Short mmCIF file of N, CA and C and ligand atoms in Angstrom, two decimals:
data_model
loop_
_atom_site.label_atom_id
_atom_site.label_comp_id
_atom_site.label_asym_id
_atom_site.label_seq_id
_atom_site.Cartn_x
_atom_site.Cartn_y
_atom_site.Cartn_z
N MET A 114 1.25 -1.19 0.24
CA MET A 114 0.36 -0.14 0.08
C MET A 114 0.75 1.64 0.14
N PRO A 115 0.41 2.18 -0.59
CA PRO A 115 1.33 3.65 -1.15
C PRO A 115 1.00 3.97 0.34
N ARG A 116 1.91 4.63 1.22
CA ARG A 116 1.50 5.59 2.06
C ARG A 116 1.20 7.38 1.73
N LYS A 117 1.71 7.15 0.65
CA LYS A 117 1.25 8.70 0.25
C LYS A 117 0.92 8.88 -1.16
N SER A 118 -0.15 10.25 -1.48
CA SER A 118 0.07 9.30 -2.91
C SER A 118 0.18 11.32 -3.70
N ILE A 119 -0.37 11.42 -4.68
CA ILE A 119 0.10 12.68 -5.34
C ILE A 119 -0.80 12.93 -6.42
N CYS A 120 -1.00 14.32 -6.06
CA CYS A 120 -2.20 15.32 -6.56
C CYS A 120 -2.31 14.75 -7.51
N SER A 121 -3.45 14.17 -7.99
CA SER A 121 -3.37 13.82 -10.52
C SER A 121 -3.66 15.47 -10.63
N PHE A 122 -4.26 16.67 -10.13
CA PHE A 122 -3.91 17.82 -10.73
C PHE A 122 -2.92 18.42 -10.40
N CYS A 123 -1.78 18.53 -9.69
CA CYS A 123 -0.91 19.24 -9.35
C CYS A 123 0.51 18.99 -9.09
N GLY A 124 0.39 17.68 -8.80
CA GLY A 124 1.49 16.83 -8.81
C GLY A 124 2.27 17.16 -7.81
N PHE A 125 1.76 17.44 -6.53
CA PHE A 125 2.16 17.11 -4.97
C PHE A 125 2.45 16.42 -4.61
N ASP A 126 3.13 16.13 -3.47
CA ASP A 126 2.26 14.71 -2.83
C ASP A 126 0.82 15.08 -1.53
N ILE A 127 0.51 14.51 -1.27
CA ILE A 127 -0.76 14.22 -0.68
C ILE A 127 -0.51 14.05 0.50
N PRO A 128 -0.41 14.73 2.19
CA PRO A 128 0.22 14.58 3.35
C PRO A 128 -0.94 12.89 3.72
N ILE A 129 -0.41 12.35 4.54
CA ILE A 129 -1.60 10.76 4.53
C ILE A 129 -2.21 11.42 5.35
N GLY A 130 -3.72 10.59 5.10
CA GLY A 130 -5.02 10.84 5.49
C GLY A 130 -5.39 12.34 5.37
N ARG A 131 -5.31 13.55 4.51
CA ARG A 131 -5.68 14.18 3.89
C ARG A 131 -5.64 14.30 2.35
N GLY A 132 -6.52 14.80 1.51
CA GLY A 132 -6.54 15.00 0.05
C GLY A 132 -7.85 14.27 -0.18
N LEU A 133 -8.33 14.33 -1.30
CA LEU A 133 -10.02 13.15 -1.86
C LEU A 133 -9.43 12.86 -3.08
N MET A 134 -10.44 12.03 -2.79
CA MET A 134 -10.49 10.76 -4.02
C MET A 134 -11.41 10.73 -4.75
N PHE A 135 -11.79 11.22 -6.08
CA PHE A 135 -12.43 10.58 -6.98
C PHE A 135 -12.35 9.33 -8.24
N VAL A 136 -12.88 8.41 -8.37
CA VAL A 136 -13.20 7.44 -8.47
C VAL A 136 -13.69 7.98 -10.55
N ARG A 137 -13.87 8.02 -11.35
CA ARG A 137 -14.27 7.64 -12.57
C ARG A 137 -15.29 7.52 -12.60
N ARG A 138 -16.10 7.49 -14.36
CA ARG A 138 -16.59 6.46 -14.06
C ARG A 138 -16.03 5.24 -15.20
N ASP A 139 -14.96 5.43 -15.78
CA ASP A 139 -14.35 4.12 -16.56
C ASP A 139 -13.37 3.08 -15.49
N GLY A 140 -13.07 4.31 -14.38
CA GLY A 140 -12.27 3.43 -13.10
C GLY A 140 -11.41 4.26 -13.12
N SER A 141 -11.10 4.71 -13.29
CA SER A 141 -9.55 5.58 -12.85
C SER A 141 -9.76 6.23 -11.90
N ILE A 142 -9.29 6.08 -10.89
CA ILE A 142 -8.57 7.13 -9.76
C ILE A 142 -8.08 8.08 -9.88
N LEU A 143 -8.59 9.37 -9.16
CA LEU A 143 -7.50 10.65 -8.85
C LEU A 143 -7.78 11.33 -7.83
N HIS A 144 -6.66 11.43 -7.03
CA HIS A 144 -6.28 11.93 -5.73
C HIS A 144 -6.05 13.34 -6.65
N PHE A 145 -6.91 13.83 -5.02
CA PHE A 145 -6.92 15.58 -5.17
C PHE A 145 -6.21 16.09 -3.78
N CYS A 146 -5.32 17.00 -3.60
CA CYS A 146 -4.40 17.45 -2.45
C CYS A 146 -6.01 18.26 -2.29
N CYS A 147 -6.79 19.11 -2.79
CA CYS A 147 -6.96 20.00 -2.44
C CYS A 147 -8.17 20.61 -2.64
N LYS A 148 -9.48 21.68 -2.33
CA LYS A 148 -10.57 21.12 -3.23
C LYS A 148 -10.87 22.23 -4.72
N LYS A 149 -9.57 22.84 -4.31
CA LYS A 149 -8.71 24.00 -5.80
C LYS A 149 -8.47 22.69 -6.68
N CYS A 150 -7.91 22.08 -6.26
CA CYS A 150 -7.47 20.96 -7.46
C CYS A 150 -8.66 20.08 -8.36
N ARG A 151 -9.36 19.80 -7.05
CA ARG A 151 -10.55 19.10 -8.37
C ARG A 151 -11.03 20.20 -8.84
N LYS A 152 -11.31 21.20 -8.04
CA LYS A 152 -12.47 21.87 -8.93
C LYS A 152 -11.69 22.32 -10.23
N SER A 153 -10.43 22.53 -10.30
CA SER A 153 -9.63 22.34 -11.97
C SER A 153 -9.70 22.09 -12.59
N MET A 154 -9.67 20.66 -12.05
CA MET A 154 -9.08 19.59 -13.31
C MET A 154 -10.98 19.32 -13.68
N LEU A 155 -11.57 18.59 -12.84
CA LEU A 155 -13.30 18.34 -12.96
C LEU A 155 -13.97 19.41 -13.21
N GLU A 156 -13.79 20.04 -12.64
CA GLU A 156 -15.25 22.04 -13.92
C GLU A 156 -15.04 22.50 -14.05
N GLN A 157 -13.11 23.02 -13.73
CA GLN A 157 -12.79 24.06 -14.78
C GLN A 157 -11.73 24.02 -16.34
N LYS A 158 -11.75 22.16 -15.84
CA LYS A 158 -11.23 21.29 -17.22
C LYS A 158 -9.71 21.99 -17.56
N LYS A 159 -9.58 22.34 -16.35
CA LYS A 159 -7.67 22.93 -16.62
C LYS A 159 -6.88 21.94 -16.98
N ASN A 160 -5.54 22.16 -18.09
CA ASN A 160 -4.70 21.76 -18.31
C ASN A 160 -3.18 21.67 -17.35
N PRO A 161 -3.10 21.11 -16.11
CA PRO A 161 -2.35 21.09 -15.13
C PRO A 161 -0.80 21.82 -16.49
N ARG A 162 -0.80 21.74 -16.83
CA ARG A 162 0.90 22.29 -17.83
C ARG A 162 0.33 23.87 -18.38
N LYS A 163 -0.33 24.47 -18.02
CA LYS A 163 -0.74 25.36 -18.39
C LYS A 163 -0.97 25.85 -17.35
N THR A 164 -1.21 25.31 -15.97
CA THR A 164 -1.82 25.67 -14.45
C THR A 164 -0.69 26.94 -13.49
N ARG A 165 -0.06 27.13 -13.84
CA ARG A 165 1.11 28.02 -13.00
C ARG A 165 1.82 27.31 -11.85
N TRP A 166 0.28 27.44 -11.01
CA TRP A 166 0.55 27.09 -9.28
C TRP A 166 0.68 25.08 -9.64
N THR A 167 0.75 24.44 -10.76
CA THR A 167 1.17 23.13 -9.92
C THR A 167 2.73 22.53 -10.61
N LYS A 168 3.24 21.32 -10.93
CA LYS A 168 4.19 21.01 -10.79
C LYS A 168 4.40 20.93 -12.17
N PHE A 169 3.56 20.80 -12.91
CA PHE A 169 3.88 20.22 -14.05
C PHE A 169 3.79 21.53 -15.31
N TYR A 170 3.68 22.32 -14.86
CA TYR A 170 3.80 23.83 -15.89
C TYR A 170 4.38 24.29 -16.22
N GLY A 171 4.85 24.14 -16.97
CA GLY A 171 6.12 23.91 -18.54
C GLY A 171 6.56 23.30 -19.29
N GLN A 172 6.15 21.27 -18.22
CA GLN A 172 7.14 20.86 -18.65
C GLN A 172 5.32 19.64 -19.82
N GLU A 173 6.60 19.58 -20.71
CA GLU A 173 6.16 18.69 -22.37
C GLU A 173 4.78 17.19 -21.98
ZN1 ZN B 22 -3.49 19.68 -6.20
#
């Protein structure tokens, strides 16, 4: 069992016992460190690579 997970949107570590889990209809599991990330990905459908405060910003 992984002790900690990584936020599916921003890419930063989620502390144990924190964060949100979301299961998509296709069965894939997404982890989010905070509501901000969940909202950005699921509601605003932002691209992490184009969002400044994520770890993926500027990556290919
Ligand atoms: Zn996050």
